[in-house]
XYZ file of N, CA, C and O in Angstrom:
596
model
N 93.696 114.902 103.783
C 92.736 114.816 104.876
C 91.952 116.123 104.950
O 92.408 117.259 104.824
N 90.701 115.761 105.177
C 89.796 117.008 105.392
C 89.336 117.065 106.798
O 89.671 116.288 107.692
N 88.381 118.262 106.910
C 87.272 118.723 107.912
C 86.621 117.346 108.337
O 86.313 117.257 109.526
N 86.423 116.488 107.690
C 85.661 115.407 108.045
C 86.372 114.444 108.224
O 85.698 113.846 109.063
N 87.149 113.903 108.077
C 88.414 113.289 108.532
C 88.980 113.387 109.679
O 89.496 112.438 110.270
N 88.906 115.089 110.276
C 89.093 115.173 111.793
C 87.889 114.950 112.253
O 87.932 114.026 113.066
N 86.859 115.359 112.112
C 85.899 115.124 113.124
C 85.300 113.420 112.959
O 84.355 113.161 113.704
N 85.665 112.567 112.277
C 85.123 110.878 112.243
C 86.499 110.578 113.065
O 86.322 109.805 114.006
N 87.723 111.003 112.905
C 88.809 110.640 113.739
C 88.567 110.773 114.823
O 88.548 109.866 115.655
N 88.309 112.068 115.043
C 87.746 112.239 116.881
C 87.079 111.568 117.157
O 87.280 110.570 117.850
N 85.864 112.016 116.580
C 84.483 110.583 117.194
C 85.380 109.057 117.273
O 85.143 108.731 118.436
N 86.056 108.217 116.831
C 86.845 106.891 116.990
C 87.215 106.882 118.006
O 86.957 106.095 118.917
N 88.248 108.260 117.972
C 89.305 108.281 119.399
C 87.718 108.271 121.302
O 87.897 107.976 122.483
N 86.472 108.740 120.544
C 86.254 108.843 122.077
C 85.028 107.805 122.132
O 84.254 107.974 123.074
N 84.782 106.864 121.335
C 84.527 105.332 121.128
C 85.302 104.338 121.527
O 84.972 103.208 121.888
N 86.522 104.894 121.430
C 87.450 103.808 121.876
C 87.392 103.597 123.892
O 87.594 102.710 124.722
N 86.976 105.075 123.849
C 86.888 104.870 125.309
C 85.933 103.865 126.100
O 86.176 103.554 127.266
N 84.968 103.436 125.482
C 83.697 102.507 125.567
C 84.325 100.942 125.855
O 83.759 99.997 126.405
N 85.991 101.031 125.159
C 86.521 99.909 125.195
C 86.482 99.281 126.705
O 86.760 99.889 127.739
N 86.099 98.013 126.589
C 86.156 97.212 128.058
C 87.447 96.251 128.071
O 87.477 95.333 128.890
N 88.843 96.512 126.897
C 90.128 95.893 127.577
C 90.328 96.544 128.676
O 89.912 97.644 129.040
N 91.061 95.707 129.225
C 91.978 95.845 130.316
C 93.228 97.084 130.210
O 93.504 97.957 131.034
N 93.853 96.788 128.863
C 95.040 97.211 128.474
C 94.709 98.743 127.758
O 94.349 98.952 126.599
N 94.972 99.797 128.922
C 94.596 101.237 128.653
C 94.576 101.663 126.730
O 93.857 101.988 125.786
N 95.876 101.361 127.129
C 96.989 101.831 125.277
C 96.378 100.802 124.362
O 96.855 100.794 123.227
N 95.204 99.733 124.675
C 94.467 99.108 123.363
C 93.037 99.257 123.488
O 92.199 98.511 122.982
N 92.798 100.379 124.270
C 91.173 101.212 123.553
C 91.252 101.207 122.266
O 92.374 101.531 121.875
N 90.393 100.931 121.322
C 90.378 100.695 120.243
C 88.997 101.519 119.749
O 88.131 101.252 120.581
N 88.553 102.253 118.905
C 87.336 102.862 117.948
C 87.419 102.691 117.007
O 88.579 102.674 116.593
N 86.539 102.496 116.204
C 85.857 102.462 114.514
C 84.657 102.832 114.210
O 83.705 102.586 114.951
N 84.563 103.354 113.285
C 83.912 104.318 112.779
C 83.409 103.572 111.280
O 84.310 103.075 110.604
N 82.200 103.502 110.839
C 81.693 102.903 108.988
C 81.345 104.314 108.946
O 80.878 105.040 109.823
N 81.763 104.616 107.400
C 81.146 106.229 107.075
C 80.569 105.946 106.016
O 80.991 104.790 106.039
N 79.910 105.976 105.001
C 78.888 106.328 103.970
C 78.553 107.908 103.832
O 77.966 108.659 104.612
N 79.153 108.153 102.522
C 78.871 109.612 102.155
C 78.411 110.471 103.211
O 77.332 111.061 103.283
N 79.562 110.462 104.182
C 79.589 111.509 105.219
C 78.571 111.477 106.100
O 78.135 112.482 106.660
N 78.142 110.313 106.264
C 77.181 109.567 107.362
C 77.753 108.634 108.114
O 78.808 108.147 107.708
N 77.228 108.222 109.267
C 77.811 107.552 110.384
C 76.752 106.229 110.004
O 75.542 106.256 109.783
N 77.583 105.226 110.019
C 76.657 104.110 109.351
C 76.728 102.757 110.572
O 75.793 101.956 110.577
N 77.747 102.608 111.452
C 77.776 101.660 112.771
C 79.341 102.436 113.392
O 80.172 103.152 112.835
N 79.274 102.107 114.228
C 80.455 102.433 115.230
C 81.136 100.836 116.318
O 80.203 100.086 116.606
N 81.930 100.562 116.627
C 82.495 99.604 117.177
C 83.897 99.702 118.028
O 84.964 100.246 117.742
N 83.529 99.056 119.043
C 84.686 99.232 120.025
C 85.789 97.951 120.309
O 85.578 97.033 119.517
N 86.614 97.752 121.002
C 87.249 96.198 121.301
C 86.475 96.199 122.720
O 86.378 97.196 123.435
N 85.989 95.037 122.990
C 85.435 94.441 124.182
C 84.660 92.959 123.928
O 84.561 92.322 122.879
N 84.336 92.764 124.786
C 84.389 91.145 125.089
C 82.772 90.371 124.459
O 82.076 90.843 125.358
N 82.151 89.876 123.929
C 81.233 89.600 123.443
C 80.353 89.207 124.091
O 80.665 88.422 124.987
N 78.886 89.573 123.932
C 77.349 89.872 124.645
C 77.363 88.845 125.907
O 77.260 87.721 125.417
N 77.429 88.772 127.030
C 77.078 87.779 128.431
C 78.687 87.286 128.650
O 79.024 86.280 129.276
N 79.643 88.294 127.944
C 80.774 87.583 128.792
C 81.424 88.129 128.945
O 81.893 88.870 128.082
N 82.043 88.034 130.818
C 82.764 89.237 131.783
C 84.286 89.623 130.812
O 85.159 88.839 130.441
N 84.195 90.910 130.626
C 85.389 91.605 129.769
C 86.274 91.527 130.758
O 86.025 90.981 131.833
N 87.332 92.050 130.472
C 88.893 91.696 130.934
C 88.925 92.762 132.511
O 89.436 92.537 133.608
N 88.097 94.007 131.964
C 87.499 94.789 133.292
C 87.493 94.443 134.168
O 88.049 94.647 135.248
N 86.695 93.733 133.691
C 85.409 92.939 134.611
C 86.113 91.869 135.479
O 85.852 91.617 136.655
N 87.078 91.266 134.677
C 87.850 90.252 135.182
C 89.065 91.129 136.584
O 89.102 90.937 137.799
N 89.619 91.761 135.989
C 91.038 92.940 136.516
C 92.214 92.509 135.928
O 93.330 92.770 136.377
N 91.987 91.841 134.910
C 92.794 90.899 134.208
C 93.407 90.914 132.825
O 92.402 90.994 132.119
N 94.613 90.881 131.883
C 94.363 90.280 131.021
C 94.936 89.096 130.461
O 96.048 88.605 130.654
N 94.025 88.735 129.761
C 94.509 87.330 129.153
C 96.117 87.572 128.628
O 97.251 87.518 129.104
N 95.510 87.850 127.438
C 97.351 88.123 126.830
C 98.427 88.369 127.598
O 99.477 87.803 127.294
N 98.395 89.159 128.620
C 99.434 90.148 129.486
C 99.558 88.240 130.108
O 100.644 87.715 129.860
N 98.570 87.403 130.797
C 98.944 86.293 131.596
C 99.138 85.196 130.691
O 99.039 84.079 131.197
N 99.356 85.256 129.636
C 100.216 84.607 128.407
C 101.164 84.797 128.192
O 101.825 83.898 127.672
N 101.917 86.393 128.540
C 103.127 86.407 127.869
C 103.089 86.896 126.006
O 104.049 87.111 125.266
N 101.742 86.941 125.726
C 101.488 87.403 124.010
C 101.743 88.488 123.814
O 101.329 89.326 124.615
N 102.767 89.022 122.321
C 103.163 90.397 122.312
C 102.094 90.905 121.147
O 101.303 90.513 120.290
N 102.736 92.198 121.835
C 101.132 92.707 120.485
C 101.154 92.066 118.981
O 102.071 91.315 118.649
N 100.133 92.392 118.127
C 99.736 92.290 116.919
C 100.440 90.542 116.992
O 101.058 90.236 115.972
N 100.383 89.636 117.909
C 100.309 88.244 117.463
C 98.847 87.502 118.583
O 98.113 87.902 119.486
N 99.040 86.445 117.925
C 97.917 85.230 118.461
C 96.650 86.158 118.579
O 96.346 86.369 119.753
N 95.824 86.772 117.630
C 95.091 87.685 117.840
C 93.492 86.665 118.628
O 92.519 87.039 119.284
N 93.879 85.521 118.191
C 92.641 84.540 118.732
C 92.746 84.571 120.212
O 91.637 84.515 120.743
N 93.612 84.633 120.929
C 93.940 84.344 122.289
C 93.663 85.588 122.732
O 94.463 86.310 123.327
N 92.210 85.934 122.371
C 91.496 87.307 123.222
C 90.361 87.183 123.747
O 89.572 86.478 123.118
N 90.041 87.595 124.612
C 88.343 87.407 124.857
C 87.367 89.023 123.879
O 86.157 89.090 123.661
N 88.031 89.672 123.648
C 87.893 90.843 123.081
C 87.954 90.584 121.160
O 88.761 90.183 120.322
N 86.498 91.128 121.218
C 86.170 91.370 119.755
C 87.053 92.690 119.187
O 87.093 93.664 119.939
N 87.718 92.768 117.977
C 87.921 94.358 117.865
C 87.541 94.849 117.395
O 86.927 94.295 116.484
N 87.462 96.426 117.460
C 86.728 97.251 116.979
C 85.829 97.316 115.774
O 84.633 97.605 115.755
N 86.638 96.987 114.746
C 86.314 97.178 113.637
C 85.631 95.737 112.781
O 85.156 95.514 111.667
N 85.886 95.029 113.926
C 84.651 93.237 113.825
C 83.409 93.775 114.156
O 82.444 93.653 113.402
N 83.333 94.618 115.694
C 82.165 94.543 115.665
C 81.308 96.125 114.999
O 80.174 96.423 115.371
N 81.935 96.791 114.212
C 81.653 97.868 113.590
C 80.869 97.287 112.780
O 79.662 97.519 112.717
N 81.648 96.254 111.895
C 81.195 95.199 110.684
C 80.078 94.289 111.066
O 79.317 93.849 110.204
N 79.966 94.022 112.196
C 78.848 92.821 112.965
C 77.816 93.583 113.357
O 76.714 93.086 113.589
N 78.105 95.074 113.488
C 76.880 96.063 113.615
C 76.173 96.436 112.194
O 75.147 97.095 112.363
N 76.444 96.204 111.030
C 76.321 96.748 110.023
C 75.654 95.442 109.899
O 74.506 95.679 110.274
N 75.726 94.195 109.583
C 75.264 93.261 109.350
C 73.608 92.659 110.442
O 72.534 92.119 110.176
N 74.346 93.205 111.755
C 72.758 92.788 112.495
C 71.826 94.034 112.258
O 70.713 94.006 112.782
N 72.238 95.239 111.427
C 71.042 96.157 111.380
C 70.443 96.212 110.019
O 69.400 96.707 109.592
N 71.675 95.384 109.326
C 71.075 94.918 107.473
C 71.324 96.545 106.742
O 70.425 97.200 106.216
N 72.536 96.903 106.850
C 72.939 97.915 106.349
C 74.535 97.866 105.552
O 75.712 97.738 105.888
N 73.784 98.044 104.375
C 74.926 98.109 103.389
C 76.299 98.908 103.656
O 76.396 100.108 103.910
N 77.468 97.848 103.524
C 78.686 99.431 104.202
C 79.488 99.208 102.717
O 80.458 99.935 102.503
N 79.127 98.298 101.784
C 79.630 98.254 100.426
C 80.572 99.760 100.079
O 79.991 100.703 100.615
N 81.588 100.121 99.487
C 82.189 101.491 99.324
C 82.319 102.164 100.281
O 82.734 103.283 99.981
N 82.078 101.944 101.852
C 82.457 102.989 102.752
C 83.734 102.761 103.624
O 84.387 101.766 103.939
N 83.810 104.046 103.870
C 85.094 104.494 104.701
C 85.203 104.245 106.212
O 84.361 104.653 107.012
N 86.408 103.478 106.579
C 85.938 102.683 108.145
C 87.500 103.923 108.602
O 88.494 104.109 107.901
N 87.207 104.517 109.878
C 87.945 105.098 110.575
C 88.284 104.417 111.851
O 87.462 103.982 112.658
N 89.334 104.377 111.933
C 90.133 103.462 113.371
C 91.159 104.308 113.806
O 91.964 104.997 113.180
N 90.937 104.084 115.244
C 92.175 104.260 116.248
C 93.542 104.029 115.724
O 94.459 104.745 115.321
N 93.297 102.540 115.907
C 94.756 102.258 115.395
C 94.457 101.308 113.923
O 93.377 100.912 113.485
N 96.086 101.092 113.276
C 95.779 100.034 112.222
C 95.242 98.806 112.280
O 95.774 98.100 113.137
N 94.451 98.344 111.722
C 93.908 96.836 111.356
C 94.763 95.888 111.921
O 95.980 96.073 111.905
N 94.108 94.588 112.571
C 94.923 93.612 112.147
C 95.001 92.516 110.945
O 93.993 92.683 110.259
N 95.587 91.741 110.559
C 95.685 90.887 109.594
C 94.247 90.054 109.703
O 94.014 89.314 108.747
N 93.428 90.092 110.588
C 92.402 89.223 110.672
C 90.482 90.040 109.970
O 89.444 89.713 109.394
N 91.255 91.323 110.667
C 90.168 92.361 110.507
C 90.438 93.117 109.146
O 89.524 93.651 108.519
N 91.618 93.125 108.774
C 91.749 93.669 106.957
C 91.079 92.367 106.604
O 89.920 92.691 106.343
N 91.183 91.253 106.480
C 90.219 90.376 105.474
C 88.986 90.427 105.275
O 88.293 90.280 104.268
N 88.658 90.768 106.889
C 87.069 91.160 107.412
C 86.784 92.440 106.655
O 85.799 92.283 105.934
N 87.407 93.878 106.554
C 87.087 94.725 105.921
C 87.042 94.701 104.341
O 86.183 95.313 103.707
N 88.044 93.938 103.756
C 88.254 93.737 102.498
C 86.678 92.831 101.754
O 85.887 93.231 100.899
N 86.722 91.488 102.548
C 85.219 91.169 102.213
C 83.941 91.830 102.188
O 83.048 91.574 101.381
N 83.860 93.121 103.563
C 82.649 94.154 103.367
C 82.724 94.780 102.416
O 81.636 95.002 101.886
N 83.885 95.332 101.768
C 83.097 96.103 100.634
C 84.292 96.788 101.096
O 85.222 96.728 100.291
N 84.516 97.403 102.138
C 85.105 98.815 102.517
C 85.912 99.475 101.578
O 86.626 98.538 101.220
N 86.265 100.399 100.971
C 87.352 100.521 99.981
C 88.331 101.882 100.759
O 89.233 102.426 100.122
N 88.080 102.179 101.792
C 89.543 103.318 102.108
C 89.161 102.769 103.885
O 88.090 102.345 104.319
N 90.354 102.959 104.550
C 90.951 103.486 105.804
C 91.389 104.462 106.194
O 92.296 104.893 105.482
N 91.134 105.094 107.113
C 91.836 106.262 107.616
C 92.238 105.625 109.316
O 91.247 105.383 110.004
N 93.270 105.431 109.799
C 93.546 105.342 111.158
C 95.025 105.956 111.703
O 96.021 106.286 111.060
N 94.755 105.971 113.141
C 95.796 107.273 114.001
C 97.217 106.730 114.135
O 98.270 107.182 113.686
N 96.905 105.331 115.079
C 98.225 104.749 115.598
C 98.379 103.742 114.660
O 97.485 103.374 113.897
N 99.974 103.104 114.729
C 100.287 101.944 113.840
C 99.996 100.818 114.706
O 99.828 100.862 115.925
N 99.940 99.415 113.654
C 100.479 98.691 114.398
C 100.528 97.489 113.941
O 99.882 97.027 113.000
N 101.525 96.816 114.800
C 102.795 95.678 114.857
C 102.173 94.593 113.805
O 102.560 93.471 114.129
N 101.399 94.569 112.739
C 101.013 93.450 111.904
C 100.937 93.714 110.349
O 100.078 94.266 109.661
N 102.553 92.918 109.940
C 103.096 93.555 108.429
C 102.030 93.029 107.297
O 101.768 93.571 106.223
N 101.487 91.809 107.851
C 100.418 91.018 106.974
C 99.291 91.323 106.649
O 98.680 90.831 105.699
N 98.727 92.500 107.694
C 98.061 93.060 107.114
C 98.001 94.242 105.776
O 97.160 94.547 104.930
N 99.662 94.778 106.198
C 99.712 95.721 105.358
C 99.504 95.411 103.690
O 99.085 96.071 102.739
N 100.170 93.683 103.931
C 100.365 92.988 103.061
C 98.664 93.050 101.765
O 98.466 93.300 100.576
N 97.835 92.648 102.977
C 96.406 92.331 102.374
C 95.980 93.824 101.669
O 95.747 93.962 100.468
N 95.943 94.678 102.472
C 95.627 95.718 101.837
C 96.517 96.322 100.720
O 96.054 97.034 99.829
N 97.779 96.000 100.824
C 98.546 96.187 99.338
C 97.911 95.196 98.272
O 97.546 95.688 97.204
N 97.788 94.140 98.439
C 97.420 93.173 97.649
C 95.973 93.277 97.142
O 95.452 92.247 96.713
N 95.297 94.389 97.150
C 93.768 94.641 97.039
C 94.061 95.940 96.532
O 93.023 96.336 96.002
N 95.082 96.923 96.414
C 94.966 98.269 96.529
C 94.212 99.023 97.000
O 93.787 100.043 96.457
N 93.779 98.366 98.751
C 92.916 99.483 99.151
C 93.805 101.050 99.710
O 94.945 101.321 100.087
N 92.593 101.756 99.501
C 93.175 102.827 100.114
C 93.126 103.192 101.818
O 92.187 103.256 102.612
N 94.159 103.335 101.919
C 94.578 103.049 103.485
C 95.550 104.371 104.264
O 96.765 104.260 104.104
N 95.205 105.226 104.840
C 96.054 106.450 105.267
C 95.716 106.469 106.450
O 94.657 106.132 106.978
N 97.202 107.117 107.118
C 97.538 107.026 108.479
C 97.315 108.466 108.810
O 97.886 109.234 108.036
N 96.472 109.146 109.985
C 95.921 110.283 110.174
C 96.746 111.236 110.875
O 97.229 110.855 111.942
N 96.999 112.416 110.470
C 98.197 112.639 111.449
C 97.285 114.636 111.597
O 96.888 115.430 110.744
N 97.344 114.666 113.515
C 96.796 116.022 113.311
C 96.916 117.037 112.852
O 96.052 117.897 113.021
């Protein structure tokens, strides 16, 4: 890990704050880098005209009973690194070979999503609870490292 590695880590960690879950500890940030350029940024929150979990005082999952890293559909919340990827695509910007920085690890839904962009490395802070993803990204040999200060 380098100089730039902390400072795209930081920038994630205070993106994540933008997050509109409910659930403090799943602020979520991402970061697309391109040769040490900032190429889209993306948070977890609820998609364009519809009241986030905030907004609600609510969350879904928590009034499900869903434990982390499962039923990732049973969210009203996009995550981070969907709409990092959905930013890159509505501005028609290539993220082919770049480096996506996250809060926490991927889930199994969003490694497929990254694996299809192009992305070829990860760098993220916290773990988390989804082995299938680890799975995908072994199964691709992407490069994938856990950031530690």
């Amino acid at each position: 890990m380098d100089k730039w590695d902390k400072r795209f880590m930081d920038l994630a960690g205070e993106i994540a704050h933008w997050s509109s879950c409910y659930k403090p500890n799943r602020s979520v940030g991402a970061i697309i880098v391109k040769n040490k350029r900032i190429v889209t940024t993306g948070y977890n929150g609820a998609p364009s005209g519809i009241d986030s979990c905030k907004e609600r005082g609510e969350c879904l999952r928590n009034n499900l009973g869903i434990a982390s890293g499962e039923r990732h559909e049973l969210c009203y919340a996009i995550h981070a690194e969907q709409n990092a990827i959905i930013q890159a695509a509505k501005l028609g910007v290539a993220i082919d070979g770049a480096t996506m920085y996250c809060t926490h690890q991927p889930c199994s839904i969003c490694a497929k999503m990254i694996v299809n962009a192009g992305i070829v490395r990860i760098v993220y802070k916290y773990p988390y609870p989804d082995d299938f993803a680890k799975k995908i990204f072994e199964l691709v040999d992407m490069q994938i490292e856990q950031y530690k200060d």
